[in-house]
mmCIF file of C-alpha atoms and ligand atoms in Angstrom:
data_model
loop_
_atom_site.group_PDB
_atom_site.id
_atom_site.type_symbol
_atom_site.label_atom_id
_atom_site.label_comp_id
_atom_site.label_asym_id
_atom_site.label_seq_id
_atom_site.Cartn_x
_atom_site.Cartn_y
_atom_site.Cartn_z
ATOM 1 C CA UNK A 1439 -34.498 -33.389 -25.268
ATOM 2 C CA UNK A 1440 -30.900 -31.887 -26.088
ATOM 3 C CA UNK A 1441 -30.713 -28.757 -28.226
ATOM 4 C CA UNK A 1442 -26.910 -28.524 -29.330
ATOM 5 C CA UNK A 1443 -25.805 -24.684 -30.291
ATOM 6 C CA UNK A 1444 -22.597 -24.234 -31.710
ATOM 7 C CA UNK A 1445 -20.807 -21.447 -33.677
ATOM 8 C CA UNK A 1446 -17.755 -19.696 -34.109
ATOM 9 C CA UNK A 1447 -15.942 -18.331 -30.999
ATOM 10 C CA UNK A 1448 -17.545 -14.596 -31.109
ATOM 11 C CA UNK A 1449 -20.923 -15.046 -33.048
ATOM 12 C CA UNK A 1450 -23.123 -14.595 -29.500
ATOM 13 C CA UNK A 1451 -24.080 -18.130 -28.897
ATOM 14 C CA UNK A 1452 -23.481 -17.567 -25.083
ATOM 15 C CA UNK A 1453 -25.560 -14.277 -25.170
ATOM 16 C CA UNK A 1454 -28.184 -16.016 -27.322
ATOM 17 C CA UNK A 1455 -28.838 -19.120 -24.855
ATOM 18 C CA UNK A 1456 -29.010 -16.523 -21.784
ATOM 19 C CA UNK A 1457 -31.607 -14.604 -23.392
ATOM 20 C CA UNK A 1458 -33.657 -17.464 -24.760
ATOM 21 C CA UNK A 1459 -33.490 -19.310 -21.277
ATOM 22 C CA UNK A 1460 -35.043 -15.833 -19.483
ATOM 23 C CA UNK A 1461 -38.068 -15.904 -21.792
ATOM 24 C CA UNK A 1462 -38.831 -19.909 -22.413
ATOM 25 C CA UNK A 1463 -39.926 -22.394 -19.977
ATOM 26 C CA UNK A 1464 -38.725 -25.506 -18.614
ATOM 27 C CA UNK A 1465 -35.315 -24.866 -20.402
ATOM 28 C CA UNK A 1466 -31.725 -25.579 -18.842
ATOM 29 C CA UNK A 1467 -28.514 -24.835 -19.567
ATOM 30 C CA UNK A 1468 -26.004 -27.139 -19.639
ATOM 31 C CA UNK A 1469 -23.270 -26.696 -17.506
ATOM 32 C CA UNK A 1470 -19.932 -28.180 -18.579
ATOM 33 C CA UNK A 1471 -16.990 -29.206 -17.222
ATOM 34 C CA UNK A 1472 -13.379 -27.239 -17.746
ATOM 35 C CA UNK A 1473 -10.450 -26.632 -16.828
ATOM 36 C CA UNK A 1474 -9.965 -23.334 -18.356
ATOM 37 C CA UNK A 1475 -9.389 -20.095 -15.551
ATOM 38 C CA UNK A 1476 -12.228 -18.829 -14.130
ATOM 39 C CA UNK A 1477 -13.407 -15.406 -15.222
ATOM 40 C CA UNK A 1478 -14.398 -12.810 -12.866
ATOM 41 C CA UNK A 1479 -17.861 -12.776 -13.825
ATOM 42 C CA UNK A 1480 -18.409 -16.545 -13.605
ATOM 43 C CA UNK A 1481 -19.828 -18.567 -11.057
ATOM 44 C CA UNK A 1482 -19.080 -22.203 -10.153
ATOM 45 C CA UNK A 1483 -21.459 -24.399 -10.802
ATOM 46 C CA UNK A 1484 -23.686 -21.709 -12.761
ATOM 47 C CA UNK A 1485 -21.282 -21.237 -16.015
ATOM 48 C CA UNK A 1486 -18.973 -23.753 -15.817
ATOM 49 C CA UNK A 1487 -18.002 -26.529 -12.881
ATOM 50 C CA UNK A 1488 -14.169 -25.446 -13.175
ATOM 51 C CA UNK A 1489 -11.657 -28.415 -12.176
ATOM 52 C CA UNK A 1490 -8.244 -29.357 -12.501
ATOM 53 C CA UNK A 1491 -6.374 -31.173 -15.701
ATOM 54 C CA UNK A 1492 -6.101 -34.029 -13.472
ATOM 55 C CA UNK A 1493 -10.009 -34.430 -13.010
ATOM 56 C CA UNK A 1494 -10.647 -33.717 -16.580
ATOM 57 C CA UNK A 1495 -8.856 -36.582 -17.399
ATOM 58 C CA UNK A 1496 -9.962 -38.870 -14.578
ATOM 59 C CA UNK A 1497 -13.652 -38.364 -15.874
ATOM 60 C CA UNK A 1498 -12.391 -39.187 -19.655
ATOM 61 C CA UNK A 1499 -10.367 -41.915 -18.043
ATOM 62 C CA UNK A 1500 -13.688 -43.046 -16.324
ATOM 63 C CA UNK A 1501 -15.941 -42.577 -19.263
ATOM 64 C CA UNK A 1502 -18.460 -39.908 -17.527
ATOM 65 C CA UNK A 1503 -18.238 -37.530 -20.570
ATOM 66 C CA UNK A 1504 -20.926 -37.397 -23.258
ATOM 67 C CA UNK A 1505 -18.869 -35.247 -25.486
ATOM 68 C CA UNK A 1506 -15.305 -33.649 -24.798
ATOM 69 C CA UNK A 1507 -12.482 -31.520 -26.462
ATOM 70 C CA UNK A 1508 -9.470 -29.061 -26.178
ATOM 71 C CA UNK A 1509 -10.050 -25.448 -27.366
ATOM 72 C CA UNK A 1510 -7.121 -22.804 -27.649
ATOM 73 C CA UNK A 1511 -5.610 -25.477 -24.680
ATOM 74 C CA UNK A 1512 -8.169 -25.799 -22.392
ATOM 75 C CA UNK A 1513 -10.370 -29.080 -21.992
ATOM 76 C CA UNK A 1514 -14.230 -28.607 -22.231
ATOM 77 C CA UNK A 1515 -16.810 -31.391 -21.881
ATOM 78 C CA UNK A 1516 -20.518 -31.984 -21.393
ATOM 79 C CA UNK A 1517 -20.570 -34.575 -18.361
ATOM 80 C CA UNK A 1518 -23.451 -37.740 -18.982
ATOM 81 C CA UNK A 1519 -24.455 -36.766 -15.677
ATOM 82 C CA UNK A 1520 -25.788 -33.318 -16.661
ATOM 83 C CA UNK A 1521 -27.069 -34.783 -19.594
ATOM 84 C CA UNK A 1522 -29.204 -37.221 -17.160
ATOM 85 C CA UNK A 1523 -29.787 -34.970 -14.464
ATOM 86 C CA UNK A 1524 -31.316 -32.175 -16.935
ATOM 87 C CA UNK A 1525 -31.915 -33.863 -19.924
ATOM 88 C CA UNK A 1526 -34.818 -35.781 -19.462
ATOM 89 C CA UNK A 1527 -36.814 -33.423 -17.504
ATOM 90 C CA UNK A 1528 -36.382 -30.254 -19.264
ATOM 91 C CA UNK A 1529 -35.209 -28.802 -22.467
ATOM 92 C CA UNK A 1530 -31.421 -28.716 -22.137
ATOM 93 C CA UNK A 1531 -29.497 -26.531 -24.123
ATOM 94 C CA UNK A 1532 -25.648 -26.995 -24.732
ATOM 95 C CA UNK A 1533 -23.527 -24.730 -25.955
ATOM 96 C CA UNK A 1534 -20.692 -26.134 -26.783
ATOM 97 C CA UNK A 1535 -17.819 -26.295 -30.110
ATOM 98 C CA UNK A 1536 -18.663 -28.067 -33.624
ATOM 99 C CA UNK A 1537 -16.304 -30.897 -32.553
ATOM 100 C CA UNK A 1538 -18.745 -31.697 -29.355
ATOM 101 C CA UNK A 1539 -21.842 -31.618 -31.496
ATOM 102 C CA UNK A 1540 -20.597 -34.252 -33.832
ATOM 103 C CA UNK A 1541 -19.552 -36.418 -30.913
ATOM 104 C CA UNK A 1542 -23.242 -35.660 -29.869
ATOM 105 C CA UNK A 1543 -24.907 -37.025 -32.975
ATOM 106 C CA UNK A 1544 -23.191 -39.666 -33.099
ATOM 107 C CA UNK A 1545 -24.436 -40.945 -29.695
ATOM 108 C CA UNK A 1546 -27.580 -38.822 -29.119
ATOM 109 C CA UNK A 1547 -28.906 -38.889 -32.896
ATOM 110 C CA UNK A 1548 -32.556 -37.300 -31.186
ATOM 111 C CA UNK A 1549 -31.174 -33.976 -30.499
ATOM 112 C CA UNK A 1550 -31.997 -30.687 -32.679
ATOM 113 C CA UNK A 1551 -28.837 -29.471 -34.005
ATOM 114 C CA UNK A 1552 -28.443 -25.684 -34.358
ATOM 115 C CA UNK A 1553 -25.327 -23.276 -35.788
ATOM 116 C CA UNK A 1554 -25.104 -19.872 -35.176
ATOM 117 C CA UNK A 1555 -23.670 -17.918 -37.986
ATOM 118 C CA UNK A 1556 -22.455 -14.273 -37.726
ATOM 119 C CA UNK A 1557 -23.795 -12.118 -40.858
ATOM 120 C CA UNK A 1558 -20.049 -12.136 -42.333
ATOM 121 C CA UNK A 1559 -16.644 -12.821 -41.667
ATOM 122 C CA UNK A 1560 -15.377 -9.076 -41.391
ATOM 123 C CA UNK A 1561 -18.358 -8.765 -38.272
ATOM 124 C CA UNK A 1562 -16.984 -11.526 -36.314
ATOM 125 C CA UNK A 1563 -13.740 -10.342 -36.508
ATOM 126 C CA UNK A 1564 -15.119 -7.118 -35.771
ATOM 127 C CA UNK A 1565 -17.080 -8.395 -32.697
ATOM 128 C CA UNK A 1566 -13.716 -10.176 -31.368
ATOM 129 C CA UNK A 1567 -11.550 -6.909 -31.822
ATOM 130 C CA UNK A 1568 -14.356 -4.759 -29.627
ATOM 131 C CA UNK A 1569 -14.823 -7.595 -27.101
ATOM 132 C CA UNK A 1570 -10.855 -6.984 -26.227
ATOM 133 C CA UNK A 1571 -10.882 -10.131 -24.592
ATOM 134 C CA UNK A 1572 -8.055 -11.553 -26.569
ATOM 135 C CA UNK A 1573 -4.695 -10.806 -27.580
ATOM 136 C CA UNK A 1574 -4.202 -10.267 -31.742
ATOM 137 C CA UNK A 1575 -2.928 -13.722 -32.234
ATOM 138 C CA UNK A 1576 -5.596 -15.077 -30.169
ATOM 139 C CA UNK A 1577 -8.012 -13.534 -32.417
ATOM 140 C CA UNK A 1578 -6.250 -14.754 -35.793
ATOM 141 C CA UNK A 1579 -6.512 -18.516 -33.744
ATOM 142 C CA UNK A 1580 -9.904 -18.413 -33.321
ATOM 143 C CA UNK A 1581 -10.628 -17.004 -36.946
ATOM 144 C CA UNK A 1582 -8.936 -19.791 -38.245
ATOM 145 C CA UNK A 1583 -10.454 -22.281 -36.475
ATOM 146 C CA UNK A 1584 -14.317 -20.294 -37.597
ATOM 147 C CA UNK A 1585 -12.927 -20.583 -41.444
ATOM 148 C CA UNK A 1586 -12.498 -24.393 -40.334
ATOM 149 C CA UNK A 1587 -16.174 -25.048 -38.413
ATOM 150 C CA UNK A 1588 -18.361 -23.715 -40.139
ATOM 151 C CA UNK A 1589 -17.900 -25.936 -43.244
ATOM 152 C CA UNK A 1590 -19.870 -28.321 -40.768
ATOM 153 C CA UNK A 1591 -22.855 -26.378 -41.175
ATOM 154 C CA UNK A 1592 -24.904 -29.213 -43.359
ATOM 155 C CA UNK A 1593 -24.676 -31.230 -40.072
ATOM 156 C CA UNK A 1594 -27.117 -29.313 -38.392
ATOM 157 C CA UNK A 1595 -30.773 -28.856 -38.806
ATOM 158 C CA UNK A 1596 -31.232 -24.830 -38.071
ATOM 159 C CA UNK A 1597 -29.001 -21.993 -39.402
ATOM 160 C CA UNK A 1598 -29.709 -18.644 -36.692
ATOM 161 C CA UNK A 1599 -27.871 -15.535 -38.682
ATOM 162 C CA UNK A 1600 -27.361 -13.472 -36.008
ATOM 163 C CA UNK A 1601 -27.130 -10.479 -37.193
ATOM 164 C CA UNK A 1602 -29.947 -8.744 -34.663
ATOM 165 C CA UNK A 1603 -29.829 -10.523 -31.267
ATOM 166 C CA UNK A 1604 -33.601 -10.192 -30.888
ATOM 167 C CA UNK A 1605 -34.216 -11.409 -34.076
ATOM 168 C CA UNK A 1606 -31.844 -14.330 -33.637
ATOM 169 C CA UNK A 1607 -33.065 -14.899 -29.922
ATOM 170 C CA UNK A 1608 -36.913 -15.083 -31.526
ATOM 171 C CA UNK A 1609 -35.809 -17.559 -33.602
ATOM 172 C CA UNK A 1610 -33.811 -19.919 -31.390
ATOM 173 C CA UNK A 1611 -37.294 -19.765 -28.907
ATOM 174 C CA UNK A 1612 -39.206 -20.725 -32.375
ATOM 175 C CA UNK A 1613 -37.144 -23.919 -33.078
ATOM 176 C CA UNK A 1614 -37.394 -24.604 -29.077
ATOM 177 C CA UNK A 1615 -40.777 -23.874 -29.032
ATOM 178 C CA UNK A 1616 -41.992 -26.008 -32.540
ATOM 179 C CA UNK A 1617 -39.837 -28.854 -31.547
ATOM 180 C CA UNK A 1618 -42.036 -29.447 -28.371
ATOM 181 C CA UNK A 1619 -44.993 -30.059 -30.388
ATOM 182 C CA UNK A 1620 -43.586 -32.503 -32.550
ATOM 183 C CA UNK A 1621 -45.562 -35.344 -32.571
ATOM 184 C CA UNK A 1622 -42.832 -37.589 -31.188
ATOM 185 C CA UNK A 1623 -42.803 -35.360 -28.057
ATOM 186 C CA UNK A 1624 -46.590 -34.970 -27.728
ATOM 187 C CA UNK A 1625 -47.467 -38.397 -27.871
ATOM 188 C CA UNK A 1626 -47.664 -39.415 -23.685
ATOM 189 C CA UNK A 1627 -49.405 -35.973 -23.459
ATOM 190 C CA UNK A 1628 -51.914 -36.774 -25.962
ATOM 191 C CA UNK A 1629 -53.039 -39.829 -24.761
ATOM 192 C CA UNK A 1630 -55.720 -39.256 -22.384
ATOM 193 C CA UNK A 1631 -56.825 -36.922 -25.364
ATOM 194 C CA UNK A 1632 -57.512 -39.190 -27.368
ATOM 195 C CA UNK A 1633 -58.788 -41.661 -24.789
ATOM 196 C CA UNK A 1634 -61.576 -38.914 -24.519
ATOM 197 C CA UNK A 1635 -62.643 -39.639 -27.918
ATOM 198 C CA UNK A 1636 -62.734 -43.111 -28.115
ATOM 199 C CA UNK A 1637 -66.551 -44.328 -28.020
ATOM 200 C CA UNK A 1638 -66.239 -46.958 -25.771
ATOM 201 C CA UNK A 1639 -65.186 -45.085 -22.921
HETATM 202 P P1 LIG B 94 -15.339 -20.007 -23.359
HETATM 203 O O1 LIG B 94 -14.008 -20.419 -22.853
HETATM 204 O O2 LIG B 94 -15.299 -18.698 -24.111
HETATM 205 O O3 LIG B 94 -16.410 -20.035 -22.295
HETATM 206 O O4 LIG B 94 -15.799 -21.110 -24.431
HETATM 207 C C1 LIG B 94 -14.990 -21.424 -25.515
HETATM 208 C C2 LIG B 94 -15.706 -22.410 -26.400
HETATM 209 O O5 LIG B 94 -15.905 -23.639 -25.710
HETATM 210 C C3 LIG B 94 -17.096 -21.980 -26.863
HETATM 211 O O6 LIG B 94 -17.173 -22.148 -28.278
HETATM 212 C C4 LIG B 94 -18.031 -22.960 -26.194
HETATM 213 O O7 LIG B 94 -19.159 -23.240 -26.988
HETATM 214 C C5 LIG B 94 -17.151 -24.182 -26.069
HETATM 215 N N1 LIG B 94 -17.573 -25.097 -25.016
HETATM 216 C C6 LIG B 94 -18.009 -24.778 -23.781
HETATM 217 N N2 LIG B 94 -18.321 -25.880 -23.085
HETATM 218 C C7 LIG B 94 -18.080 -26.926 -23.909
HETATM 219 C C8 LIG B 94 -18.235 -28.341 -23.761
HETATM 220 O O8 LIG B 94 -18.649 -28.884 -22.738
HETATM 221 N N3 LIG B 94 -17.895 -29.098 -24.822
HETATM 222 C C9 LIG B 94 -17.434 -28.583 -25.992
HETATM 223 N N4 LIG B 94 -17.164 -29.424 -26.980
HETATM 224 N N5 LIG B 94 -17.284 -27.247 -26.176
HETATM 225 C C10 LIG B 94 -17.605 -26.436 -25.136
#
């Protein structure tokens, strides 16, 4: 089962998913291909598997990516191996752009479709400026493109305002956590349940 969390560049989804996958069981993260620069507190293979343009496109060339797309001129992409590997064992959570998700339900139409909102447009751009990640017209770009995504929002199925990241994290572990007892889910687990009940046993 594939939970898909997108949201504006700056509205915690990254911080959200690391929290959520410390306190809720049998979850994954997805780990994505790019070919952006690593940053110094990134790992191979644990935040991204970081590769060259050349690869990137081999793998599109090849057809090995589930979903794919260039952000601020970098490629990103959720291999179908990781999707395989991960995905039908566990919970797998990706966290990847609105363009991504909508490749997603077009091809995985199962998957629970989240969007992280900030509470307003003045505290993203607020949470960009303090991050100091990115130069000023980096942060206009990525505003832009926010104004732009989140008119997707009626695609997806949950809404997480985070505002309070405990508050948002309880939530996110809510949707994970109802979704695994829906009855689609259940239904191999119940069936030596009900095989207990049935009289002519
Ligand atoms: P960052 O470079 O800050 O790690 O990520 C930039 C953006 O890329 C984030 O919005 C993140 O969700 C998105 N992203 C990361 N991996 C993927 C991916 O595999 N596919 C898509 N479509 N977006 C991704």
């Amino acid at each position: 089962m594939l939970f898909v969390i997108t949201g504006p560049s700056g509205c915690g989804k990254t911080t959200l998913v690391r929290q959520v996958m410390e306190n809720v069981k049998n979850v994954q993260f997805s780990v994505s291909h790019t070919t952006r620069k690593k940053r110094n507190s990134e790992k191979e293979g644990r935040d991204y598997y970081f590769v060259a343009k050349s690869e990137f496109e081999q793998m599109i060339k090849e057809e090995k990516l589930a979903e794919w797309t260039v952000i601020h001129g970098n490629h990103y992409g959720t291999s179908k191996r990781e999707i395989e590997k991960k995905g039908t064992r566990c919970y797998l959570l990706l966290d990847i752009n609105v363009q991504g998700a909508e490749q997603i339900k077009s091809k995985l139409k199962r998957s629970v479709f989240i969007f992280i909102l900030p509470p307003l447009f003045e505290e993203l751009k607020a949470r960009l400026e303090e991050r100091g990640q990115e130069s000023p017209d980096s942060i206009k770009e990525r505003l832009e493109v926010a104004r732009k995504d989140i008119r997707f929002y009626p695609d997806f199925d949950y809404i997480i305002i985070n505002a309070k990241l405990k508050k948002a994290s309880k939530e996110l572990e809510a949707i994970i956590l109802s979704t695994r007892c829906r009855l689609d889910i259940k239904k191999k687990e119940i069936v030596p349940i009900l095989r207990s009940f049935s009289e002519d046993r």
